[in-house]
Short mmCIF file of C-alpha atoms in Angstrom, two decimals:
data_model
loop_
_atom_site.label_atom_id
_atom_site.label_comp_id
_atom_site.label_asym_id
_atom_site.label_seq_id
_atom_site.Cartn_x
_atom_site.Cartn_y
_atom_site.Cartn_z
CA MET A 1 -4.77 12.74 8.46
CA THR A 2 0.52 15.94 9.64
CA PRO A 3 -0.04 18.80 11.27
CA ARG A 4 -2.04 17.28 13.78
CA ARG A 5 -3.40 14.41 12.04
CA ARG A 6 -1.91 11.54 11.36
CA LEU A 7 -4.17 8.50 12.14
CA ALA A 8 -3.26 5.80 13.92
CA GLY A 9 -5.38 3.56 14.21
CA ILE A 10 -4.46 2.06 18.16
CA GLY A 11 -1.55 2.24 20.18
CA ALA A 12 0.30 1.01 22.17
CA PHE A 13 -0.55 -1.35 25.50
CA THR A 14 -2.03 -4.59 26.77
CA LEU A 15 -5.69 -6.28 28.35
CA ALA A 16 -3.92 -7.10 31.60
CA SER A 17 -2.92 -3.40 32.28
CA ALA A 18 -6.27 -2.04 30.81
CA LEU A 19 -7.68 -4.01 32.78
CA LEU A 20 -6.42 -2.90 35.98
CA LEU A 21 -6.43 0.99 34.85
CA SER A 22 -9.15 1.33 32.80
CA ALA A 23 -12.11 0.21 36.14
CA CYS A 24 -14.04 3.18 36.99
CA GLY A 25 -12.45 6.42 38.53
CA GLY A 26 -8.92 5.27 38.25
CA GLY A 27 -5.78 7.02 38.64
CA SER A 28 -4.63 9.57 41.38
CA GLY A 29 -6.88 12.13 40.70
CA ASP A 30 -10.15 10.20 41.34
CA ASN A 31 -12.33 12.00 43.29
CA PRO A 32 -16.34 11.89 43.15
CA GLU A 33 -16.31 15.58 44.21
CA ALA A 34 -14.40 16.78 41.42
CA THR A 35 -15.75 19.94 40.18
CA GLY A 36 -16.02 20.82 36.18
CA GLY A 37 -14.76 24.35 34.72
CA ASP A 38 -17.80 25.53 35.74
CA GLY A 39 -17.51 25.00 39.09
CA GLY A 40 -20.44 22.07 39.45
CA PRO A 41 -20.06 18.87 40.13
CA THR A 42 -19.20 15.94 38.12
CA THR A 43 -19.22 12.64 37.97
CA GLY A 44 -17.30 9.70 37.13
CA ILE A 45 -13.56 9.35 35.56
CA VAL A 46 -14.04 8.30 31.47
CA THR A 47 -11.46 5.66 30.44
CA VAL A 48 -11.47 6.30 26.05
CA SER A 49 -9.05 4.23 24.17
CA ASN A 50 -5.86 5.61 22.81
CA GLY A 51 -2.16 4.98 22.39
CA GLU A 52 1.24 6.80 23.64
CA PRO A 53 1.56 10.00 21.63
CA GLN A 54 4.90 10.08 19.28
CA ASN A 55 5.69 13.81 20.57
CA PRO A 56 6.66 16.08 24.04
CA LEU A 57 3.01 17.77 24.26
CA ILE A 58 3.53 20.57 23.25
CA PRO A 59 1.06 22.42 20.79
CA THR A 60 3.37 22.98 18.17
CA MET A 61 4.89 19.52 17.64
CA THR A 62 1.85 17.53 18.52
CA ASN A 63 0.53 16.75 14.98
CA GLU A 64 -0.33 12.91 15.52
CA THR A 65 -4.07 11.97 16.46
CA TYR A 66 -3.16 10.24 20.00
CA GLY A 67 -1.47 13.78 21.28
CA SER A 68 -4.08 15.96 19.57
CA LYS A 69 -6.94 14.06 21.81
CA VAL A 70 -4.67 14.87 25.08
CA ILE A 71 -3.59 18.54 23.61
CA ASN A 72 -6.99 19.68 22.07
CA ASN A 73 -8.30 19.05 26.07
CA LEU A 74 -6.17 20.76 27.70
CA PHE A 75 -5.79 24.33 26.32
CA ALA A 76 -8.36 26.66 25.10
CA GLY A 77 -7.50 28.68 22.27
CA LEU A 78 -9.17 31.73 20.49
CA VAL A 79 -11.70 29.57 18.97
CA TYR A 80 -13.28 26.32 19.18
CA TYR A 81 -15.25 24.22 16.84
CA ASP A 82 -18.27 22.44 17.83
CA ALA A 83 -19.48 19.31 16.15
CA ASP A 84 -20.53 20.60 13.50
CA GLY A 85 -17.36 22.21 12.50
CA ALA A 86 -19.04 25.79 13.30
CA VAL A 87 -16.26 28.58 14.15
CA LYS A 88 -17.12 29.25 18.51
CA ASN A 89 -15.18 32.40 20.16
CA GLU A 90 -13.52 30.71 23.42
CA MET A 91 -10.59 32.96 24.38
CA ALA A 92 -11.65 35.58 21.79
CA GLU A 93 -13.54 38.41 22.71
CA SER A 94 -13.44 39.38 18.67
CA ILE A 95 -11.53 38.55 15.83
CA ASP A 96 -11.79 41.27 12.91
CA THR A 97 -10.23 42.49 9.87
CA GLU A 98 -11.27 44.93 7.12
CA ASP A 99 -9.56 43.66 4.75
CA GLN A 100 -8.36 40.13 5.36
CA GLN A 101 -5.15 40.61 5.74
CA THR A 102 -4.41 42.42 8.94
CA TYR A 103 -6.50 41.08 11.84
CA THR A 104 -7.57 42.78 15.62
CA ILE A 105 -8.08 40.50 18.25
CA LYS A 106 -9.16 40.98 21.63
CA ILE A 107 -8.84 38.20 24.28
CA LYS A 108 -11.02 38.29 26.71
CA ASP A 109 -9.86 39.65 30.80
CA GLY A 110 -9.10 36.83 33.24
CA TRP A 111 -8.05 33.55 32.03
CA LYS A 112 -5.36 32.04 33.57
CA PHE A 113 -2.71 28.77 32.95
CA THR A 114 -3.19 26.11 35.74
CA ASP A 115 0.15 27.61 36.90
CA GLY A 116 -2.02 30.68 37.86
CA THR A 117 -0.40 32.84 35.87
CA PRO A 118 -2.19 34.53 33.77
CA VAL A 119 -3.11 34.61 29.98
CA THR A 120 -2.39 37.38 28.06
CA ALA A 121 -1.52 38.93 24.45
CA ASP A 122 1.70 38.37 24.58
CA SER A 123 1.40 34.40 25.60
CA TYR A 124 0.05 34.10 21.90
CA VAL A 125 2.73 36.58 20.28
CA LYS A 126 5.50 34.19 22.08
CA ALA A 127 4.11 31.15 21.33
CA TRP A 128 3.43 31.41 17.19
CA ASN A 129 7.14 33.16 16.98
CA TYR A 130 8.33 29.50 19.03
CA GLY A 131 6.65 27.40 17.13
CA ALA A 132 7.62 29.12 13.38
CA LYS A 133 11.22 29.36 14.00
CA LEU A 134 13.15 28.01 12.23
CA SER A 135 15.88 26.76 14.96
CA ASN A 136 13.23 25.10 16.83
CA LYS A 137 12.28 22.48 14.92
CA GLN A 138 8.24 22.30 16.13
CA ASN A 139 6.53 19.83 13.18
CA LEU A 140 3.26 22.40 13.08
CA SER A 141 5.49 25.48 11.91
CA TYR A 142 4.03 25.29 8.74
CA PHE A 143 0.92 27.10 9.68
CA PHE A 144 2.81 30.54 10.41
CA GLU A 145 3.46 30.74 7.14
CA PRO A 146 1.32 32.85 6.29
CA ILE A 147 2.37 35.39 8.61
CA GLU A 148 4.15 38.74 8.20
CA GLY A 149 8.14 37.78 8.54
CA PHE A 150 7.75 33.99 8.10
CA SER A 151 10.99 32.01 7.07
CA TYR A 152 11.88 28.50 6.31
CA GLU A 153 15.41 30.11 5.27
CA LYS A 154 16.60 31.27 8.99
CA ASP A 155 14.88 32.64 12.30
CA SER A 156 13.13 35.50 12.00
CA GLU A 157 10.32 37.01 14.00
CA LEU A 158 6.99 37.25 12.88
CA THR A 159 7.51 41.19 12.62
CA GLY A 160 3.39 40.69 11.36
CA LEU A 161 2.17 39.66 15.06
CA LYS A 162 2.11 43.30 17.19
CA VAL A 163 0.94 43.30 20.85
CA VAL A 164 -1.44 46.26 21.18
CA SER A 165 -2.15 45.52 25.31
CA ASP A 166 -2.94 42.22 27.68
CA THR A 167 -5.89 41.53 26.16
CA GLU A 168 -5.17 42.79 22.34
CA PHE A 169 -2.54 42.35 19.48
CA THR A 170 -2.90 42.69 15.77
CA VAL A 171 -1.15 39.75 13.20
CA LYS A 172 -0.66 40.96 9.10
CA LEU A 173 -0.52 38.22 6.75
CA MET A 174 1.94 38.51 3.85
CA GLN A 175 -1.70 38.30 1.84
CA PRO A 176 -5.56 38.63 2.17
CA GLU A 177 -6.50 35.41 3.41
CA SER A 178 -10.52 34.97 3.63
CA ASP A 179 -10.11 31.83 6.47
CA PHE A 180 -7.39 32.49 8.51
CA LYS A 181 -9.54 33.06 11.33
CA THR A 182 -10.84 29.26 10.99
CA ARG A 183 -8.23 28.10 11.34
CA LEU A 184 -7.13 29.69 15.00
CA GLY A 185 -9.01 26.83 16.95
CA TYR A 186 -6.13 24.52 15.70
CA ALA A 187 -3.23 23.25 18.12
CA ALA A 188 -0.50 25.53 17.13
CA PHE A 189 -2.18 28.72 17.36
CA MET A 190 -2.93 27.74 21.31
CA PRO A 191 -0.93 30.40 24.20
CA LEU A 192 1.79 29.13 26.26
CA PRO A 193 2.64 30.30 29.72
CA ASP A 194 5.86 31.79 30.63
CA SER A 195 6.85 28.17 32.24
CA PHE A 196 7.08 26.65 28.87
CA PHE A 197 10.44 28.34 27.60
CA ASP A 198 12.22 28.51 31.02
CA ASP A 199 12.26 24.60 30.41
CA PRO A 200 10.45 23.32 27.04
CA LYS A 201 11.66 19.87 27.30
CA ALA A 202 10.02 19.68 31.11
CA PHE A 203 6.84 20.94 29.57
CA GLY A 204 6.25 18.52 27.49
CA GLU A 205 6.12 15.89 29.77
CA LYS A 206 4.02 18.34 32.09
CA PRO A 207 2.24 20.66 29.83
CA VAL A 208 0.58 23.36 31.47
CA GLY A 209 -2.80 24.58 29.77
CA ASN A 210 -5.90 26.74 30.02
CA GLY A 211 -8.27 24.50 28.54
CA PRO A 212 -11.13 22.16 30.20
CA TYR A 213 -8.69 19.88 31.58
CA MET A 214 -5.47 19.71 33.41
CA LEU A 215 -2.71 17.30 33.01
CA ASP A 216 -2.59 14.74 36.47
CA SER A 217 -0.24 12.12 35.17
CA TRP A 218 1.95 10.37 32.27
CA GLU A 219 2.63 6.82 32.46
CA HIS A 220 4.64 6.59 29.27
CA ASN A 221 2.88 3.54 27.00
CA GLN A 222 0.38 3.00 29.91
CA GLN A 223 -1.53 5.76 30.40
CA ILE A 224 -3.16 9.99 30.15
CA SER A 225 -4.59 11.16 33.03
CA LEU A 226 -7.04 14.21 32.72
CA ARG A 227 -8.64 16.28 35.22
CA PRO A 228 -11.28 19.02 35.04
CA ASN A 229 -9.46 22.64 35.82
CA LYS A 230 -11.70 24.40 38.21
CA ASP A 231 -10.09 27.87 36.64
CA TYR A 232 -11.49 27.21 32.99
CA GLN A 233 -13.69 30.08 32.12
CA GLY A 234 -14.88 28.99 28.37
CA ALA A 235 -18.06 27.43 26.85
CA ARG A 236 -16.34 23.42 26.85
CA LYS A 237 -18.40 23.24 30.68
CA VAL A 238 -16.52 19.82 31.69
CA GLN A 239 -19.10 17.34 32.77
CA ASN A 240 -17.47 14.71 34.00
CA GLY A 241 -14.55 13.86 37.07
CA GLY A 242 -11.87 13.79 34.33
CA ILE A 243 -11.00 11.37 31.70
CA ASP A 244 -8.02 8.71 31.57
CA LEU A 245 -6.84 7.97 27.42
CA ILE A 246 -5.56 3.97 27.76
CA ALA A 247 -2.96 2.93 25.15
CA TYR A 248 -3.70 -0.60 23.69
CA THR A 249 -1.66 -2.94 21.46
CA GLU A 250 -4.71 -3.99 20.00
CA GLU A 251 -7.87 -2.63 18.65
CA ASP A 252 -9.42 -5.73 19.20
CA THR A 253 -8.56 -5.76 23.02
CA ALA A 254 -9.89 -2.41 23.38
CA TYR A 255 -13.14 -3.53 21.86
CA ASN A 256 -13.69 -6.53 23.46
CA ASP A 257 -12.97 -4.05 26.64
CA LEU A 258 -15.80 -1.82 25.55
CA LEU A 259 -18.11 -5.10 25.43
CA SER A 260 -17.25 -6.20 28.97
CA GLY A 261 -17.72 -2.51 30.89
CA ASN A 262 -13.91 -2.39 31.12
CA LEU A 263 -14.06 0.70 29.64
CA ASP A 264 -16.19 3.53 28.24
CA ILE A 265 -15.40 4.52 24.98
CA VAL A 266 -13.94 3.36 21.92
CA THR A 267 -12.44 5.55 19.03
CA ASN A 268 -12.03 3.41 16.77
CA VAL A 269 -13.93 -0.22 16.24
CA PRO A 270 -11.74 -3.05 14.57
CA SER A 271 -12.57 -4.33 11.28
CA SER A 272 -13.26 -7.78 12.61
CA ALA A 273 -16.55 -5.82 14.25
CA PHE A 274 -17.86 -4.17 11.50
CA ALA A 275 -20.75 -6.32 10.63
CA THR A 276 -21.64 -6.69 14.13
CA PHE A 277 -20.63 -3.51 16.31
CA GLU A 278 -24.08 -1.98 15.55
CA ASP A 279 -25.50 -4.41 16.86
CA ASP A 280 -23.99 -5.72 19.53
CA LEU A 281 -24.10 -1.72 21.00
CA GLY A 282 -27.54 -0.54 20.02
CA ASP A 283 -27.99 3.28 19.44
CA ARG A 284 -24.91 3.19 21.14
CA ALA A 285 -22.73 2.85 18.59
CA VAL A 286 -21.53 5.88 16.10
CA ASN A 287 -21.35 5.33 12.65
CA GLN A 288 -21.62 9.00 10.90
CA PRO A 289 -19.32 10.80 8.54
CA SER A 290 -15.84 12.88 9.31
CA ALA A 291 -13.50 14.61 7.47
CA VAL A 292 -11.30 12.03 7.38
CA ILE A 293 -9.49 10.29 4.73
CA GLN A 294 -7.60 7.53 4.14
CA VAL A 295 -4.66 7.36 1.39
CA VAL A 296 -0.95 5.86 0.01
CA ASN A 297 1.78 8.16 0.38
CA VAL A 298 4.33 7.73 -2.43
CA PRO A 299 7.96 8.91 -0.92
CA GLU A 300 9.73 11.17 -3.97
CA TYR A 301 13.46 9.85 -2.74
CA LEU A 302 12.76 7.11 -4.52
CA PRO A 303 13.71 6.74 -8.14
CA GLU A 304 11.96 4.14 -9.19
CA TRP A 305 8.90 6.31 -8.15
CA GLY A 306 10.41 9.56 -9.50
CA GLY A 307 10.09 11.18 -13.41
CA GLU A 308 8.02 9.83 -16.10
CA ALA A 309 7.91 6.46 -15.66
CA GLY A 310 7.52 6.59 -12.16
CA HIS A 311 4.57 9.11 -12.20
CA MET A 312 3.10 6.06 -14.99
CA ARG A 313 3.15 3.58 -11.92
CA ARG A 314 1.59 5.64 -9.29
CA GLN A 315 -0.97 6.02 -11.45
CA ALA A 316 -1.11 2.22 -12.97
CA VAL A 317 -1.69 1.50 -8.87
CA SER A 318 -4.25 3.83 -8.03
CA MET A 319 -6.26 2.16 -11.34
CA ALA A 320 -4.97 -0.63 -9.68
CA ILE A 321 -6.99 -0.98 -6.72
CA ASN A 322 -11.04 -1.79 -6.22
CA ARG A 323 -12.05 0.46 -3.83
CA ASP A 324 -15.53 -0.23 -4.46
CA GLU A 325 -14.86 -3.44 -2.98
CA ILE A 326 -13.08 -3.34 -0.35
CA THR A 327 -14.62 -0.81 1.06
CA LYS A 328 -17.98 -3.19 0.66
CA THR A 329 -16.36 -6.42 1.56
CA ILE A 330 -14.02 -4.98 4.32
CA TYR A 331 -15.37 -2.30 5.73
CA ASN A 332 -19.16 -2.91 5.81
CA GLY A 333 -19.76 0.67 4.18
CA SER A 334 -18.22 2.34 6.83
CA ARG A 335 -15.45 3.83 4.24
CA THR A 336 -16.86 5.52 0.62
CA PRO A 337 -14.35 5.31 -2.34
CA ALA A 338 -12.47 8.84 -2.52
CA THR A 339 -12.82 10.81 -5.60
CA ASP A 340 -10.68 13.62 -4.87
CA PHE A 341 -8.16 14.90 -1.50
CA THR A 342 -10.50 16.10 0.44
CA SER A 343 -13.79 15.06 2.68
CA PRO A 344 -17.58 15.15 1.54
CA VAL A 345 -18.08 16.22 4.64
CA ILE A 346 -16.14 19.85 3.82
CA ASP A 347 -17.69 22.75 1.90
CA GLY A 348 -16.24 22.20 -1.76
CA TRP A 349 -15.99 18.33 -1.97
CA SER A 350 -16.40 17.36 -5.49
CA ASP A 351 -16.44 14.03 -7.34
CA ASP A 352 -15.88 15.59 -11.24
CA ILE A 353 -13.03 17.03 -10.57
CA PRO A 354 -10.70 16.90 -13.69
CA GLY A 355 -7.39 13.86 -13.79
CA ASN A 356 -9.86 11.79 -10.67
CA GLU A 357 -10.69 9.52 -13.28
CA VAL A 358 -7.02 7.48 -11.74
CA LEU A 359 -9.41 6.83 -8.75
CA LYS A 360 -11.64 4.52 -10.82
CA TYR A 361 -10.72 0.56 -10.75
CA ASP A 362 -9.52 -0.39 -14.80
CA PRO A 363 -6.37 -3.30 -14.15
CA GLU A 364 -6.24 -3.36 -17.94
CA ARG A 365 -5.85 0.25 -18.20
CA ALA A 366 -3.22 -0.11 -14.95
CA LYS A 367 -1.37 -3.14 -16.75
CA GLN A 368 -0.84 -0.72 -19.82
CA LEU A 369 0.46 1.87 -17.76
CA TRP A 370 2.99 -0.07 -15.63
CA ASP A 371 4.17 -2.06 -19.15
CA GLN A 372 4.52 1.82 -20.30
CA ALA A 373 6.25 2.47 -17.82
CA GLU A 374 8.81 -0.83 -17.69
CA GLY A 375 9.29 0.63 -21.00
CA ILE A 376 10.78 3.74 -19.59
CA SER A 377 13.07 1.98 -16.72
CA LYS A 378 12.64 -0.96 -15.08
CA PHE A 379 11.19 -1.37 -11.62
CA GLY A 380 12.76 -4.96 -11.04
CA ASP A 381 11.96 -8.06 -9.78
CA LYS A 382 11.59 -6.06 -6.32
CA ALA A 383 8.05 -5.95 -4.79
CA ILE A 384 5.92 -3.14 -3.91
CA THR A 385 5.87 -2.64 0.10
CA ILE A 386 3.50 -0.68 1.88
CA ALA A 387 4.47 0.13 4.98
CA SER A 388 1.95 0.93 8.43
CA ASN A 389 1.90 0.56 11.78
CA ALA A 390 0.97 -3.40 12.83
CA ASP A 391 -0.72 -2.15 16.49
CA SER A 392 -4.31 -1.32 14.35
CA ASP A 393 -5.70 -3.62 11.66
CA HIS A 394 -4.76 -1.76 8.92
CA GLN A 395 -2.78 -5.08 7.89
CA THR A 396 -6.18 -6.33 6.85
CA TRP A 397 -6.68 -3.33 3.91
CA VAL A 398 -3.42 -3.92 2.94
CA ASP A 399 -3.24 -7.36 2.34
CA ALA A 400 -6.49 -6.35 0.30
CA VAL A 401 -4.74 -4.13 -1.87
CA CYS A 402 -1.66 -5.99 -2.62
CA ASN A 403 -4.00 -8.63 -3.55
CA ASN A 404 -5.84 -6.53 -6.03
CA ILE A 405 -2.02 -5.08 -7.57
CA ARG A 406 -0.58 -8.55 -7.52
CA SER A 407 -3.78 -9.51 -9.93
CA ALA A 408 -3.62 -6.45 -11.87
CA LEU A 409 -0.09 -5.63 -12.83
CA GLY A 410 1.32 -9.25 -12.16
CA VAL A 411 4.11 -7.18 -9.46
CA ASP A 412 4.35 -8.56 -6.22
CA CYS A 413 3.13 -6.77 -3.09
CA GLU A 414 3.73 -7.26 0.38
CA PHE A 415 3.29 -5.55 3.81
CA ALA A 416 5.26 -3.99 5.70
CA PRO A 417 4.79 -3.76 9.26
CA PHE A 418 5.93 -1.53 11.51
CA PRO A 419 5.31 -3.13 15.59
CA THR A 420 4.07 0.32 16.93
CA PHE A 421 2.32 4.20 15.53
CA ASP A 422 5.43 5.76 16.54
CA GLU A 423 8.40 3.81 15.29
CA PHE A 424 6.29 3.75 12.03
CA LEU A 425 6.02 7.59 12.10
CA ASP A 426 9.58 7.58 13.26
CA ALA A 427 10.47 5.58 10.12
CA ARG A 428 8.93 8.08 8.10
CA ASP A 429 10.22 10.69 9.00
CA ASN A 430 13.55 9.87 9.22
CA GLN A 431 12.72 9.06 5.25
CA THR A 432 13.82 5.29 5.79
CA LEU A 433 10.82 4.01 4.53
CA LYS A 434 11.52 1.73 0.82
CA GLY A 435 8.32 1.98 -0.51
CA LEU A 436 4.62 2.85 0.03
CA PHE A 437 3.58 3.88 2.93
CA ARG A 438 -0.21 4.84 4.92
CA GLY A 439 -0.88 8.26 5.46
CA GLY A 440 -4.34 9.07 7.23
CA TRP A 441 -5.44 12.39 8.00
CA GLN A 442 -7.63 14.05 10.29
CA ALA A 443 -8.73 17.75 9.24
CA ASP A 444 -7.04 20.23 11.73
CA TYR A 445 -9.98 22.47 10.82
CA PRO A 446 -12.43 22.92 8.42
CA ALA A 447 -11.58 23.82 5.30
CA MET A 448 -10.39 22.31 1.50
CA SER A 449 -7.16 24.06 2.02
CA ASN A 450 -6.24 21.47 5.76
CA PHE A 451 -6.10 18.81 3.35
CA LEU A 452 -4.26 20.64 0.35
CA GLY A 453 -1.46 22.79 2.08
CA PRO A 454 -0.08 20.52 5.54
CA ILE A 455 -0.17 17.35 3.11
CA TYR A 456 0.91 19.04 -0.43
CA GLY A 457 2.76 22.30 0.33
CA THR A 458 6.46 22.38 -0.18
CA GLY A 459 8.31 22.06 3.55
CA ALA A 460 4.93 21.38 5.34
CA GLY A 461 5.11 19.60 8.21
CA SER A 462 3.05 16.83 7.06
CA ASN A 463 3.95 17.18 3.73
CA ASP A 464 5.47 13.16 4.43
CA ALA A 465 6.05 12.40 0.97
CA GLN A 466 8.20 15.09 0.37
CA TYR A 467 6.51 16.02 -2.32
CA SER A 468 7.29 19.56 -4.40
CA SER A 469 5.81 21.61 -6.82
CA LYS A 470 6.33 25.41 -7.80
CA GLU A 471 3.06 24.87 -9.82
CA PHE A 472 0.53 23.34 -6.80
CA ASP A 473 2.18 25.45 -4.21
CA ALA A 474 1.48 28.78 -6.81
CA LYS A 475 -2.33 28.11 -7.04
CA LEU A 476 -2.39 26.93 -3.74
CA LYS A 477 -1.34 30.16 -2.60
CA GLU A 478 -3.89 32.22 -5.09
CA ALA A 479 -6.65 29.63 -3.57
CA ASN A 480 -5.52 30.82 -0.03
CA GLY A 481 -5.70 34.82 -1.08
CA ALA A 482 -9.17 34.65 -2.68
CA ASP A 483 -11.43 37.02 -1.27
CA THR A 484 -14.47 35.02 -1.61
CA PRO A 485 -14.84 31.43 -0.03
CA GLU A 486 -16.23 30.50 -3.54
CA LYS A 487 -13.45 31.76 -5.22
CA ALA A 488 -10.85 29.91 -2.76
CA ILE A 489 -12.92 26.55 -4.02
CA ALA A 490 -12.58 27.20 -7.73
CA LEU A 491 -8.84 27.28 -7.12
CA TYR A 492 -8.54 24.28 -4.28
CA LYS A 493 -10.23 22.43 -7.26
CA GLU A 494 -7.43 23.66 -9.75
CA ALA A 495 -4.75 22.66 -7.42
CA GLN A 496 -6.39 19.34 -7.27
CA THR A 497 -5.95 18.89 -10.59
CA ILE A 498 -2.25 19.10 -10.10
CA LEU A 499 -2.48 16.82 -7.92
CA PHE A 500 -4.10 14.03 -9.75
CA LYS A 501 -1.65 14.33 -12.56
CA ASP A 502 1.53 14.11 -10.20
CA MET A 503 -0.25 11.15 -7.64
CA PRO A 504 2.26 12.28 -4.57
CA GLY A 505 -0.29 10.76 -2.58
CA ILE A 506 -3.42 7.66 -3.98
CA PRO A 507 -6.63 8.27 -2.40
CA LEU A 508 -8.31 5.25 -1.66
CA TRP A 509 -11.26 6.14 0.93
CA TYR A 510 -13.35 8.57 3.18
CA GLN A 511 -13.36 7.41 6.32
CA ASN A 512 -16.70 7.17 8.86
CA VAL A 513 -16.50 7.72 12.22
CA THR A 514 -16.49 3.99 13.42
CA ALA A 515 -16.87 3.79 17.71
CA GLY A 516 -19.06 3.21 20.29
CA TYR A 517 -19.47 3.39 24.11
CA GLY A 518 -20.36 1.78 27.20
CA GLU A 519 -23.68 1.61 29.37
CA ASP A 520 -22.24 3.62 32.31
CA VAL A 521 -21.84 6.79 30.11
CA ASP A 522 -23.95 9.16 27.79
CA ASN A 523 -24.30 12.57 26.12
CA VAL A 524 -21.04 11.07 24.35
CA VAL A 525 -21.06 12.63 20.80
CA PHE A 526 -18.38 12.84 18.06
CA GLY A 527 -17.52 15.78 15.92
CA TRP A 528 -17.08 17.36 12.31
CA ASP A 529 -13.66 15.42 12.57
CA SER A 530 -14.29 11.76 13.99
CA ASP A 531 -13.09 13.17 17.42
CA PRO A 532 -15.72 12.92 20.60
CA LEU A 533 -16.39 15.81 22.08
CA LEU A 534 -14.48 14.04 25.89
CA TYR A 535 -15.56 17.18 28.31
CA GLN A 536 -19.60 16.95 27.59
CA VAL A 537 -19.74 13.15 28.03
CA THR A 538 -21.07 11.61 31.83
CA LYS A 539 -20.46 9.18 33.51
CA ASN A 540 -23.31 7.00 35.83
CA SER A 541 -20.39 5.43 38.22
#
């Protein structure tokens, strides 16, 4: 899971550094007398596995998991999502609409950024306009597309945004959209202080937010330290002395640090421990469904994967993959074979969308399709490659998928590794990949639309394969404008039938949260989107 959620695995660090930095407390902000957002005493510093963010820490620029863990804790938006994905007001006093096209938003008075300046309606309007502006090249600009005045062709102000007072603004959309409020807890919609506009580059290194935590330090490729924001007024009350997000080069190293007491929370258990981690950790093991899907994306700029022959090849690769066997043998049942492009934890998910038979293992039909494609245009003797980052354990499943492809299609298949997650993302974003590539998606907000528009909509910020379909875009727009959730779900399913025909991405499996935590921490809860609710974690030392 691109917009926010390009899934990584674990990123860049070493065991020696981890042992040095992940001891109890640690970091310049370690203070046993620290206070939480409600002014009450907190417990120790909680250490969490993470990696190096790809981009500066700017809400409208951050669209991958490493950076999002930081942004989501530094900033408070109009709403937030609880552990179950329910939408709760945070800075919003009210969000009202009579027609689902014009929204009146009132914010709570008295909130401040950590530089002491007030958070006002203008803080939202200026931030959204900046994020939407074409020349600012923000990864999450797509999310402002529904607002009147948005343009992909030129710089323009969001004319649909109007400041009424310091505590009120209005939003006019281009069409009614019933789930607009649901989206407002996502990073793209966070407010920004005036200091951001003075120097965005400096801000990206040391952001100033209004959330439950504030940035204490960022040691690149090593550690990001967050400490409680004593002025935070929202419901996400901090119950610890701070968070240290530690970067790792190996998921196995992070897991071993957890077992030895040198790390408090592992957010992703390595595949080598899937069969044992629940026995290792007992009731401290986490294995629960989440809004995460894994896919293999097909770059539209590669001619061998385009046209009639290319679409046959996409279907052939999909039908060559034995998802049942891989999820059982490699993931020990912690993954579920995909039947659509969304997630079973999202309202509207279905296992009977027309066209999804291409997700069923059928090596004979796969070979027929591949041979038919060869009769139209030759793929040649080159290997199918699947690119991903090597600083996680993705090679395990890529090797299994390649074995399936070689066996069913008689074509060589290879893992194309990049040393780190950010190097892989840069190659993908610069369109230098020579073959297929991994795409993981962790939902930004709990709705079907988030699994479709940001990834497959023309020009969308997470449309990494550069897919474009007027038919799909039109159906997506129709679904977004539906006047009831039930109508929207039916239309999103219709949109998926188009995706199953074109296969811009090949869905593999839905991903459980497979995580764990140490003996020194309590109140560890992983939410609907697979992220831990760090603010409520307590630590005994």
